[in-house]
Amino acid sequence: MKENISIDEFDGKKFKIRFIKEEDNRKAVLTHYLHNYDNGVKDHFEEEATEYLKQIVEYKNEEEKQNLVSDIALQQLLFEVRDVPFPTPENYTFKFIDLFAGIGGFRMAMQNLGGKCVFTSEWDVNAQKTYKANYGEVPFGDITKDRTKNFIPNNFDILCAGFPCQAFSIAGKRGGFEDTRGTLFFDVAEIIKLKKPKAIFLENVKGLRSHDKGKTLETILNVLRNDLGYYVPKPQVVNAKEFGVPQNRERIYIVGFRNDLEVNSFEYPESFEKKVTFKDVKEKKVVPTKYYLSTQYLQTLVNHKERHASKGNGFGYAIIKDNEISNAIVVGGMGRERNLVIDDRITDYTPTTHIKGEVNRKGIRKMTPREWARLQGFPDNFIIPVADASAYKQFGNSVAVPAIQATAEKIIDLIKAKL
C-alpha cells in the first residue's frame, strides 16, 4: 500500500515523517509510546517504537541516525500527540484500557474523572481517524489477534469495553469460559484473565438481557464471577436521558471488582435532577440546506408510515419537537428518520445536493452530526474529521458519555476506598 509522506521544517531543518499504512499497528505503537513518554508505560512499547521511529524519520547524516531520533523530530512528534482537544490529565490518579473504543466515549468519561488511558483498540479506520484527532492516539486494530493483545501493558486499574454481543454455543455445557470461544466476549474475558484489572466496566445493548433466551448474559456473568473471580452485582439498564442528555437511550451496564478487593456491594448512580430537551442541543445557527428533506423523500416517509399504521404497526419516521427528547440514535437510515426535527429558520431552498423534487417548505430536516454528538454528551470542541455518513455511524455506535461517567465515578470511588 502506498505511504503518505509529509515534510516538516523546524529551525530551518527538514525531516520527513512517513505515515504508515493503516492495516498494521505501527501508528498505534508510536502514538501509545509517545503518549506514555514520561512514565513507565513507555517501556512496554519502546522496543518496537524505536525501530519504527528509525523507519519514519529521514536523517541528515549517519551520525544523527545513531540517536533514537533527532531532538527536533521527537519534540514535534510529542507535540502532535499532546496538542489535542482532550489530552491526558496531568495528575492522573488511575489507569484504564479502552476496548472496542469507537470514538472514545469511555475515554472521555474516564479522563474527565482523572484517568489515563494506557491502551486502546478499535478496528474501524474512520473511527480511528476521529479518535486520533481528539486524543492524539491511534487505536490498535483487531483485538482478537494475539499480536494486538500482546501490546496491552500490565498494572492498569480498569478495563472498559463496549463489546458487541454474540450468541454462545453452550448447548449441553455449563456456559463457562471455553464456551465463549469464537465470540468477542471471549477476547475480553481472556484479557481480564491475563491482566487481572481491579475493576471492569462493560456496556452493551439492552437486548443483551434477552439475547439467546437469556443464555448469553447468564454465560457472561458466570464467566466473570466464577471463572475469573470478580464480584459482579446485578447488571442494570441505564437510560442516557436520566444523565443530562435529551436522548431515550437504554443500555445495559455490567460492572465488576476483583474479589481480593473485597467489594461486596455496588450502587448505580441516581438520575440527574436537571432534565434537558432537544432545544438544549439544537444548532444555534441556520444549518446547511443539505440537511433538509426533499419533498419526494418526505412523501416517501409519509407513505411508509401510513402503510404500517394501517396494519397496526408503529413503524416510521418521527419528528422531535424542541421540548421533547430524541429517540435513540442508531446506525442506519432509521436512526435519522426517527429523529427528524422542524427548523423553519431556513431561507435559501436551493438544493446543494442531488435530490429528487424540491427542498420541503415545512422546515423538516435531519439532525446534524454535531447535534448527534451533543445527544451523546460530547462537548462542542470534539473534532469531527470525517464525512457526515461516517459521523452518524460513529455517534450512533458510541456510548453516552455522561451516563458512563456517572457510573464510572462510583466504580473509581470504590477502588480508591479499598486501596
Tab-separated table of N, CA and C in Angstrom, residues 184-333:
chain	number	residue	atom	x	y	z
A	184	LEU	N	-16.548	-12.196	20.633
A	184	LEU	CA	-15.731	-11.078	21.087
A	184	LEU	C	-15.674	-10.988	22.604
A	185	PHE	N	-16.689	-11.498	23.279
A	185	PHE	CA	-16.602	-11.516	24.738
A	185	PHE	C	-15.463	-12.411	25.199
A	186	PHE	N	-15.186	-13.483	24.472
A	186	PHE	CA	-14.081	-14.361	24.842
A	186	PHE	C	-12.773	-13.583	24.892
A	187	ASP	N	-12.576	-12.683	23.929
A	187	ASP	CA	-11.344	-11.900	23.902
A	187	ASP	C	-11.274	-10.947	25.087
A	188	VAL	N	-12.409	-10.357	25.467
A	188	VAL	CA	-12.455	-9.519	26.668
A	188	VAL	C	-12.111	-10.354	27.893
A	189	ALA	N	-12.738	-11.526	27.999
A	189	ALA	CA	-12.509	-12.401	29.150
A	189	ALA	C	-11.062	-12.871	29.215
A	190	GLU	N	-10.478	-13.140	28.060
A	190	GLU	CA	-9.082	-13.587	28.012
A	190	GLU	C	-8.152	-12.496	28.546
A	191	ILE	N	-8.440	-11.259	28.187
A	191	ILE	CA	-7.625	-10.137	28.666
A	191	ILE	C	-7.800	-9.966	30.172
A	192	ILE	N	-9.026	-10.077	30.654
A	192	ILE	CA	-9.276	-9.977	32.097
A	192	ILE	C	-8.521	-11.080	32.841
A	193	LYS	N	-8.577	-12.281	32.297
A	193	LYS	CA	-7.906	-13.416	32.932
A	193	LYS	C	-6.403	-13.208	33.013
A	194	LEU	N	-5.815	-12.624	31.981
A	194	LEU	CA	-4.369	-12.432	31.919
A	194	LEU	C	-3.905	-11.225	32.736
A	195	LYS	N	-4.641	-10.111	32.651
A	195	LYS	CA	-4.187	-8.846	33.238
A	195	LYS	C	-4.762	-8.572	34.628
A	196	LYS	N	-5.877	-9.188	34.952
A	196	LYS	CA	-6.484	-9.068	36.289
A	196	LYS	C	-6.637	-7.608	36.756
A	197	PRO	N	-7.342	-6.785	36.004
A	197	PRO	CA	-7.559	-5.406	36.450
A	197	PRO	C	-8.394	-5.371	37.727
A	198	LYS	N	-8.286	-4.287	38.466
A	198	LYS	CA	-9.060	-4.169	39.707
A	198	LYS	C	-10.560	-4.165	39.435
A	199	ALA	N	-10.950	-3.535	38.318
A	199	ALA	CA	-12.375	-3.419	38.020
A	199	ALA	C	-12.614	-3.534	36.522
A	200	ILE	N	-13.841	-3.869	36.162
A	200	ILE	CA	-14.250	-3.941	34.764
A	200	ILE	C	-15.533	-3.146	34.598
A	201	PHE	N	-15.712	-2.579	33.425
A	201	PHE	CA	-16.909	-1.811	33.115
A	201	PHE	C	-17.279	-2.132	31.674
A	202	LEU	N	-18.349	-2.906	31.516
A	202	LEU	CA	-18.793	-3.338	30.196
A	202	LEU	C	-20.129	-2.689	29.858
A	203	GLU	N	-20.308	-2.349	28.581
A	203	GLU	CA	-21.552	-1.739	28.113
A	203	GLU	C	-22.060	-2.491	26.908
A	204	ASN	N	-23.379	-2.646	26.820
A	204	ASN	CA	-23.955	-3.360	25.692
A	204	ASN	C	-25.386	-2.898	25.472
A	205	VAL	N	-25.994	-3.394	24.410
A	205	VAL	CA	-27.382	-3.036	24.122
A	205	VAL	C	-28.311	-3.658	25.158
A	206	LYS	N	-29.452	-3.024	25.356
A	206	LYS	CA	-30.434	-3.505	26.325
A	206	LYS	C	-30.861	-4.940	26.028
A	207	GLY	N	-30.895	-5.278	24.739
A	207	GLY	CA	-31.344	-6.607	24.345
A	207	GLY	C	-30.451	-7.742	24.803
A	208	LEU	N	-29.272	-7.425	25.364
A	208	LEU	CA	-28.399	-8.480	25.875
A	208	LEU	C	-29.111	-9.308	26.945
A	209	ARG	N	-30.021	-8.670	27.677
A	209	ARG	CA	-30.731	-9.401	28.736
A	209	ARG	C	-31.529	-10.580	28.196
A	210	SER	N	-32.113	-10.416	27.011
A	210	SER	CA	-32.950	-11.478	26.452
A	210	SER	C	-32.272	-12.214	25.303
A	211	HIS	N	-31.043	-11.828	24.986
A	211	HIS	CA	-30.325	-12.425	23.862
A	211	HIS	C	-30.173	-13.926	24.046
A	212	ASP	N	-30.543	-14.687	23.030
A	212	ASP	CA	-30.478	-16.151	23.084
A	212	ASP	C	-31.192	-16.673	24.334
A	213	LYS	N	-32.393	-16.115	24.560
A	213	LYS	CA	-33.249	-16.510	25.688
A	213	LYS	C	-32.554	-16.329	27.046
A	214	GLY	N	-31.714	-15.323	27.124
A	214	GLY	CA	-31.037	-15.021	28.383
A	214	GLY	C	-29.755	-15.788	28.614
A	215	LYS	N	-29.441	-16.742	27.724
A	215	LYS	CA	-28.249	-17.576	27.928
A	215	LYS	C	-26.949	-16.788	27.766
A	216	THR	N	-26.962	-15.805	26.858
A	216	THR	CA	-25.751	-15.026	26.624
A	216	THR	C	-25.333	-14.279	27.880
A	217	LEU	N	-26.263	-13.536	28.469
A	217	LEU	CA	-25.937	-12.786	29.680
A	217	LEU	C	-25.597	-13.731	30.831
A	218	GLU	N	-26.330	-14.831	30.937
A	218	GLU	CA	-26.062	-15.800	32.002
A	218	GLU	C	-24.635	-16.340	31.903
A	219	THR	N	-24.197	-16.613	30.676
A	219	THR	CA	-22.838	-17.118	30.480
A	219	THR	C	-21.797	-16.056	30.829
A	220	ILE	N	-22.035	-14.818	30.392
A	220	ILE	CA	-21.115	-13.722	30.694
A	220	ILE	C	-20.939	-13.575	32.204
A	221	LEU	N	-22.039	-13.563	32.933
A	221	LEU	CA	-21.964	-13.389	34.381
A	221	LEU	C	-21.284	-14.579	35.045
A	222	ASN	N	-21.538	-15.767	34.543
A	222	ASN	CA	-20.905	-16.964	35.100
A	222	ASN	C	-19.398	-16.926	34.907
A	223	VAL	N	-18.961	-16.493	33.727
A	223	VAL	CA	-17.530	-16.405	33.443
A	223	VAL	C	-16.869	-15.368	34.348
A	224	LEU	N	-17.489	-14.196	34.441
A	224	LEU	CA	-16.893	-13.123	35.244
A	224	LEU	C	-16.839	-13.492	36.725
A	225	ARG	N	-17.908	-14.084	37.221
A	225	ARG	CA	-17.994	-14.368	38.658
A	225	ARG	C	-17.220	-15.623	39.052
A	226	ASN	N	-17.425	-16.682	38.317
A	226	ASN	CA	-16.884	-17.980	38.749
A	226	ASN	C	-15.550	-18.340	38.116
A	227	ASP	N	-15.381	-18.032	36.840
A	227	ASP	CA	-14.131	-18.379	36.160
A	227	ASP	C	-13.034	-17.347	36.384
A	228	LEU	N	-13.414	-16.079	36.443
A	228	LEU	CA	-12.409	-15.021	36.509
A	228	LEU	C	-12.264	-14.416	37.894
A	229	GLY	N	-13.193	-14.669	38.790
A	229	GLY	CA	-13.046	-14.227	40.172
A	229	GLY	C	-13.355	-12.771	40.420
A	230	TYR	N	-14.518	-12.311	39.945
A	230	TYR	CA	-14.928	-10.920	40.149
A	230	TYR	C	-16.296	-10.862	40.833
A	231	TYR	N	-16.419	-9.903	41.723
A	231	TYR	CA	-17.739	-9.610	42.278
A	231	TYR	C	-18.490	-8.784	41.240
A	232	VAL	N	-19.600	-9.316	40.739
A	232	VAL	CA	-20.383	-8.633	39.714
A	232	VAL	C	-21.819	-8.487	40.215
A	233	PRO	N	-22.210	-7.274	40.594
A	233	PRO	CA	-23.599	-7.073	41.006
A	233	PRO	C	-24.537	-7.246	39.818
A	234	LYS	N	-25.812	-7.288	40.082
A	234	LYS	CA	-26.795	-7.451	39.010
A	234	LYS	C	-26.637	-6.319	38.003
A	235	PRO	N	-26.483	-6.650	36.704
A	235	PRO	CA	-26.365	-5.602	35.695
A	235	PRO	C	-27.596	-4.698	35.696
A	236	GLN	N	-27.399	-3.481	35.265
A	236	GLN	CA	-28.506	-2.530	35.283
A	236	GLN	C	-28.664	-1.862	33.917
A	237	VAL	N	-29.904	-1.688	33.500
A	237	VAL	CA	-30.184	-0.936	32.283
A	237	VAL	C	-30.230	0.542	32.655
A	238	VAL	N	-29.383	1.323	32.025
A	238	VAL	CA	-29.254	2.751	32.313
A	238	VAL	C	-29.727	3.536	31.100
A	239	ASN	N	-30.536	4.562	31.342
A	239	ASN	CA	-31.055	5.384	30.253
A	239	ASN	C	-30.333	6.719	30.237
A	240	ALA	N	-29.776	7.071	29.078
A	240	ALA	CA	-28.995	8.303	28.964
A	240	ALA	C	-29.811	9.535	29.314
A	241	LYS	N	-31.117	9.479	29.100
A	241	LYS	CA	-31.956	10.659	29.365
A	241	LYS	C	-31.962	11.039	30.843
A	242	GLU	N	-31.568	10.122	31.702
A	242	GLU	CA	-31.525	10.401	33.137
A	242	GLU	C	-30.220	11.062	33.570
A	243	PHE	N	-29.320	11.258	32.610
A	243	PHE	CA	-27.989	11.772	32.967
A	243	PHE	C	-27.574	12.964	32.116
A	244	GLY	N	-28.545	13.826	31.824
A	244	GLY	CA	-28.207	15.121	31.262
A	244	GLY	C	-28.154	15.243	29.761
A	245	VAL	N	-28.597	14.228	29.031
A	245	VAL	CA	-28.688	14.355	27.576
A	245	VAL	C	-30.113	14.034	27.141
A	246	PRO	N	-30.646	14.746	26.150
A	246	PRO	CA	-32.041	14.547	25.739
A	246	PRO	C	-32.216	13.417	24.737
A	247	GLN	N	-31.874	12.215	25.158
A	247	GLN	CA	-31.955	11.050	24.279
A	247	GLN	C	-32.463	9.846	25.073
A	248	ASN	N	-33.478	9.195	24.546
A	248	ASN	CA	-34.017	7.992	25.174
A	248	ASN	C	-33.174	6.801	24.720
A	249	ARG	N	-32.100	6.555	25.441
A	249	ARG	CA	-31.120	5.538	25.032
A	249	ARG	C	-30.849	4.605	26.197
A	250	GLU	N	-31.348	3.396	26.111
A	250	GLU	CA	-31.171	2.411	27.174
A	250	GLU	C	-30.052	1.449	26.812
A	251	ARG	N	-29.123	1.281	27.733
A	251	ARG	CA	-28.021	0.349	27.547
A	251	ARG	C	-27.783	-0.397	28.858
A	252	ILE	N	-27.322	-1.634	28.735
A	252	ILE	CA	-27.045	-2.422	29.930
A	252	ILE	C	-25.588	-2.220	30.342
A	253	TYR	N	-25.381	-1.983	31.633
A	253	TYR	CA	-24.047	-1.819	32.193
A	253	TYR	C	-23.725	-3.011	33.087
A	254	ILE	N	-22.530	-3.539	32.911
A	254	ILE	CA	-22.041	-4.632	33.753
A	254	ILE	C	-20.746	-4.151	34.405
A	255	VAL	N	-20.720	-4.098	35.718
A	255	VAL	CA	-19.503	-3.705	36.422
A	255	VAL	C	-19.027	-4.860	37.295
A	256	GLY	N	-17.747	-4.881	37.564
A	256	GLY	CA	-17.195	-5.948	38.388
A	256	GLY	C	-15.943	-5.503	39.109
A	257	PHE	N	-15.666	-6.158	40.246
A	257	PHE	CA	-14.496	-5.837	41.062
A	257	PHE	C	-13.776	-7.130	41.411
A	258	ARG	N	-12.453	-7.126	41.272
A	258	ARG	CA	-11.657	-8.306	41.589
A	258	ARG	C	-11.927	-8.722	43.025
A	259	ASN	N	-12.086	-10.010	43.250
A	259	ASN	CA	-12.531	-10.496	44.557
A	259	ASN	C	-11.634	-10.091	45.722
A	260	ASP	N	-10.320	-9.961	45.465
A	260	ASP	CA	-9.430	-9.638	46.573
A	260	ASP	C	-9.623	-8.209	47.085
A	261	LEU	N	-10.348	-7.369	46.332
A	261	LEU	CA	-10.647	-6.023	46.821
A	261	LEU	C	-11.746	-6.042	47.882
A	262	GLU	N	-12.438	-7.179	47.945
A	262	GLU	CA	-13.486	-7.384	48.944
A	262	GLU	C	-14.604	-6.343	48.854
A	263	VAL	N	-14.945	-6.011	47.626
A	263	VAL	CA	-16.129	-5.185	47.392
A	263	VAL	C	-17.327	-6.126	47.377
A	264	ASN	N	-18.332	-5.836	48.154
A	264	ASN	CA	-19.485	-6.729	48.202
A	264	ASN	C	-20.819	-6.021	47.981
A	265	SER	N	-20.754	-4.775	47.553
A	265	SER	CA	-21.988	-4.069	47.201
A	265	SER	C	-21.647	-2.937	46.240
A	266	PHE	N	-22.612	-2.592	45.407
A	266	PHE	CA	-22.406	-1.506	44.450
A	266	PHE	C	-23.738	-0.847	44.156
A	267	GLU	N	-23.768	0.466	44.223
A	267	GLU	CA	-24.978	1.225	43.935
A	267	GLU	C	-24.768	2.028	42.651
A	268	TYR	N	-25.610	1.770	41.676
A	268	TYR	CA	-25.547	2.565	40.454
A	268	TYR	C	-25.965	4.002	40.765
A	269	PRO	N	-25.498	4.967	39.991
A	269	PRO	CA	-25.772	6.378	40.303
A	269	PRO	C	-27.250	6.724	40.149
A	270	GLU	N	-27.686	7.710	40.917
A	270	GLU	CA	-29.045	8.210	40.793
A	270	GLU	C	-29.144	9.170	39.613
A	271	SER	N	-30.337	9.321	39.103
A	271	SER	CA	-30.566	10.192	37.950
A	271	SER	C	-30.244	11.647	38.296
A	272	PHE	N	-29.814	12.405	37.303
A	272	PHE	CA	-29.590	13.828	37.491
A	272	PHE	C	-30.935	14.529	37.689
A	273	GLU	N	-30.949	15.543	38.514
A	273	GLU	CA	-32.182	16.294	38.730
A	273	GLU	C	-32.541	17.142	37.510
A	274	LYS	N	-31.551	17.726	36.887
A	274	LYS	CA	-31.815	18.586	35.742
A	274	LYS	C	-32.170	17.753	34.508
A	275	LYS	N	-33.297	18.090	33.893
A	275	LYS	CA	-33.725	17.418	32.667
A	275	LYS	C	-33.526	18.368	31.492
A	276	VAL	N	-33.105	17.825	30.375
A	276	VAL	CA	-32.863	18.640	29.185
A	276	VAL	C	-33.733	18.146	28.038
A	277	THR	N	-33.924	18.987	27.059
A	277	THR	CA	-34.710	18.645	25.880
A	277	THR	C	-33.910	18.973	24.629
A	278	PHE	N	-34.484	18.674	23.468
A	278	PHE	CA	-33.732	18.863	22.228
A	278	PHE	C	-33.284	20.304	22.039
A	279	LYS	N	-34.065	21.258	22.496
A	279	LYS	CA	-33.669	22.657	22.293
A	279	LYS	C	-32.327	22.969	22.953
A	280	ASP	N	-31.938	22.169	23.956
A	280	ASP	CA	-30.653	22.388	24.629
A	280	ASP	C	-29.468	21.970	23.763
A	281	VAL	N	-29.702	21.154	22.749
A	281	VAL	CA	-28.601	20.705	21.880
A	281	VAL	C	-28.790	21.170	20.445
A	282	LYS	N	-29.860	21.856	20.170
A	282	LYS	CA	-30.179	22.289	18.797
A	282	LYS	C	-29.158	23.308	18.303
A	283	GLU	N	-28.840	23.222	17.012
A	283	GLU	CA	-27.908	24.166	16.412
A	283	GLU	C	-28.395	25.599	16.627
A	284	LYS	N	-27.493	26.483	16.990
A	284	LYS	CA	-27.844	27.873	17.251
A	284	LYS	C	-28.024	28.682	15.976
A	285	LYS	N	-27.411	28.230	14.892
A	285	LYS	CA	-27.498	28.945	13.625
A	285	LYS	C	-28.235	28.101	12.588
A	286	VAL	N	-28.624	28.729	11.511
A	286	VAL	CA	-29.277	28.016	10.416
A	286	VAL	C	-28.319	26.966	9.861
A	287	VAL	N	-28.813	25.757	9.693
A	287	VAL	CA	-27.943	24.679	9.207
A	287	VAL	C	-27.975	24.646	7.686
A	288	PRO	N	-26.965	24.041	7.054
A	288	PRO	CA	-26.944	23.968	5.589
A	288	PRO	C	-28.188	23.286	5.023
A	289	THR	N	-28.555	23.683	3.825
A	289	THR	CA	-29.759	23.158	3.175
A	289	THR	C	-29.701	21.651	2.988
A	290	LYS	N	-28.511	21.099	2.907
A	290	LYS	CA	-28.387	19.656	2.648
A	290	LYS	C	-29.047	18.803	3.723
A	291	TYR	N	-29.273	19.352	4.911
A	291	TYR	CA	-29.887	18.569	5.974
A	291	TYR	C	-31.418	18.554	5.887
A	292	TYR	N	-31.987	19.385	5.020
A	292	TYR	CA	-33.442	19.434	4.868
A	292	TYR	C	-33.902	18.379	3.865
A	293	LEU	N	-35.025	17.741	4.163
A	293	LEU	CA	-35.532	16.670	3.322
A	293	LEU	C	-36.147	17.226	2.044
A	294	SER	N	-36.043	16.457	0.983
A	294	SER	CA	-36.724	16.823	-0.258
A	294	SER	C	-38.210	16.496	-0.125
A	295	THR	N	-39.010	17.147	-0.952
A	295	THR	CA	-40.452	16.881	-0.918
A	295	THR	C	-40.740	15.420	-1.251
A	296	GLN	N	-40.001	14.854	-2.188
A	296	GLN	CA	-40.253	13.474	-2.595
A	296	GLN	C	-39.859	12.492	-1.489
A	297	TYR	N	-38.722	12.732	-0.867
A	297	TYR	CA	-38.277	11.851	0.222
A	297	TYR	C	-39.246	11.928	1.398
A	298	LEU	N	-39.695	13.140	1.704
A	298	LEU	CA	-40.637	13.310	2.802
A	298	LEU	C	-41.936	12.573	2.514
A	299	GLN	N	-42.422	12.642	1.286
A	299	GLN	CA	-43.651	11.939	0.929
A	299	GLN	C	-43.470	10.428	1.024
A	300	THR	N	-42.287	9.953	0.643
A	300	THR	CA	-41.995	8.518	0.768
A	300	THR	C	-42.089	8.078	2.229
A	301	LEU	N	-41.549	8.891	3.140
A	301	LEU	CA	-41.627	8.562	4.567
A	301	LEU	C	-43.075	8.571	5.066
A	302	VAL	N	-43.855	9.548	4.596
A	302	VAL	CA	-45.262	9.625	4.997
A	302	VAL	C	-46.014	8.381	4.524
A	303	ASN	N	-45.797	8.004	3.275
A	303	ASN	CA	-46.477	6.813	2.730
A	303	ASN	C	-46.074	5.556	3.493
A	304	HIS	N	-44.808	5.441	3.798
A	304	HIS	CA	-44.309	4.272	4.522
A	304	HIS	C	-44.960	4.170	5.895
A	305	LYS	N	-45.072	5.288	6.581
A	305	LYS	CA	-45.662	5.284	7.917
A	305	LYS	C	-47.150	4.943	7.849
A	306	GLU	N	-47.836	5.476	6.844
A	306	GLU	CA	-49.269	5.201	6.698
A	306	GLU	C	-49.526	3.727	6.403
A	307	ARG	N	-48.679	3.121	5.598
A	307	ARG	CA	-48.834	1.689	5.307
A	307	ARG	C	-48.726	0.854	6.579
A	308	HIS	N	-47.737	1.172	7.399
A	308	HIS	CA	-47.564	0.419	8.645
A	308	HIS	C	-48.687	0.714	9.633
A	309	ALA	N	-49.148	1.968	9.662
A	309	ALA	CA	-50.233	2.326	10.578
A	309	ALA	C	-51.505	1.562	10.233
A	310	SER	N	-51.751	1.349	8.953
A	310	SER	CA	-52.948	0.614	8.530
A	310	SER	C	-52.911	-0.845	8.971
A	311	LYS	N	-51.699	-1.347	9.260
A	311	LYS	CA	-51.533	-2.726	9.742
A	311	LYS	C	-51.404	-2.783	11.258
A	312	GLY	N	-51.537	-1.631	11.888
A	312	GLY	CA	-51.449	-1.599	13.345
A	312	GLY	C	-50.029	-1.512	13.871
A	313	ASN	N	-49.075	-1.166	12.992
A	313	ASN	CA	-47.674	-1.060	13.408
A	313	ASN	C	-47.303	0.399	13.665
A	314	GLY	N	-46.364	0.599	14.558
A	314	GLY	CA	-45.932	1.955	14.885
A	314	GLY	C	-44.650	2.363	14.208
A	315	PHE	N	-44.306	1.689	13.106
A	315	PHE	CA	-43.054	1.980	12.425
A	315	PHE	C	-43.152	3.283	11.629
A	316	GLY	N	-42.027	3.880	11.402
A	316	GLY	CA	-41.991	5.051	10.544
A	316	GLY	C	-41.242	6.207	11.165
A	317	TYR	N	-41.210	7.301	10.416
A	317	TYR	CA	-40.442	8.464	10.845
A	317	TYR	C	-41.078	9.106	12.073
A	318	ALA	N	-40.279	9.926	12.756
A	318	ALA	CA	-40.782	10.671	13.912
A	318	ALA	C	-40.144	12.053	13.899
A	319	ILE	N	-40.927	13.042	14.282
A	319	ILE	CA	-40.433	14.411	14.379
A	319	ILE	C	-40.322	14.787	15.845
A	320	ILE	N	-39.142	15.185	16.249
A	320	ILE	CA	-38.876	15.542	17.642
A	320	ILE	C	-39.073	17.048	17.815
A	321	LYS	N	-39.965	17.409	18.707
A	321	LYS	CA	-40.190	18.828	18.988
A	321	LYS	C	-39.083	19.366	19.898
A	322	ASP	N	-38.957	20.676	19.926
A	322	ASP	CA	-37.898	21.292	20.712
A	322	ASP	C	-38.003	20.972	22.197
A	323	ASN	N	-39.210	20.754	22.690
A	323	ASN	CA	-39.396	20.478	24.118
A	323	ASN	C	-39.474	18.988	24.430
A	324	GLU	N	-39.035	18.160	23.489
A	324	GLU	CA	-39.048	16.707	23.671
A	324	GLU	C	-37.622	16.175	23.675
A	325	ILE	N	-37.487	14.879	23.930
A	325	ILE	CA	-36.189	14.227	23.832
A	325	ILE	C	-36.192	13.315	22.616
A	326	SER	N	-35.023	13.064	22.095
A	326	SER	CA	-34.916	12.258	20.877
A	326	SER	C	-35.108	10.781	21.176
A	327	ASN	N	-35.430	10.050	20.123
A	327	ASN	CA	-35.331	8.600	20.199
A	327	ASN	C	-33.857	8.219	20.167
A	328	ALA	N	-33.566	6.980	20.461
A	328	ALA	CA	-32.171	6.542	20.433
A	328	ALA	C	-31.585	6.762	19.043
A	329	ILE	N	-30.409	7.335	18.990
A	329	ILE	CA	-29.725	7.485	17.704
A	329	ILE	C	-28.961	6.196	17.436
A	330	VAL	N	-29.193	5.639	16.270
A	330	VAL	CA	-28.587	4.348	15.935
A	330	VAL	C	-28.052	4.403	14.513
A	331	VAL	N	-27.224	3.415	14.186
A	331	VAL	CA	-26.646	3.328	12.856
A	331	VAL	C	-27.737	2.972	11.854
A	332	GLY	N	-27.674	3.566	10.673
A	332	GLY	CA	-28.654	3.269	9.643
A	332	GLY	C	-29.632	4.412	9.444
A	333	GLY	N	-30.373	4.362	8.338
A	333	GLY	CA	-31.283	5.436	7.994
A	333	GLY	C	-32.337	5.720	9.037
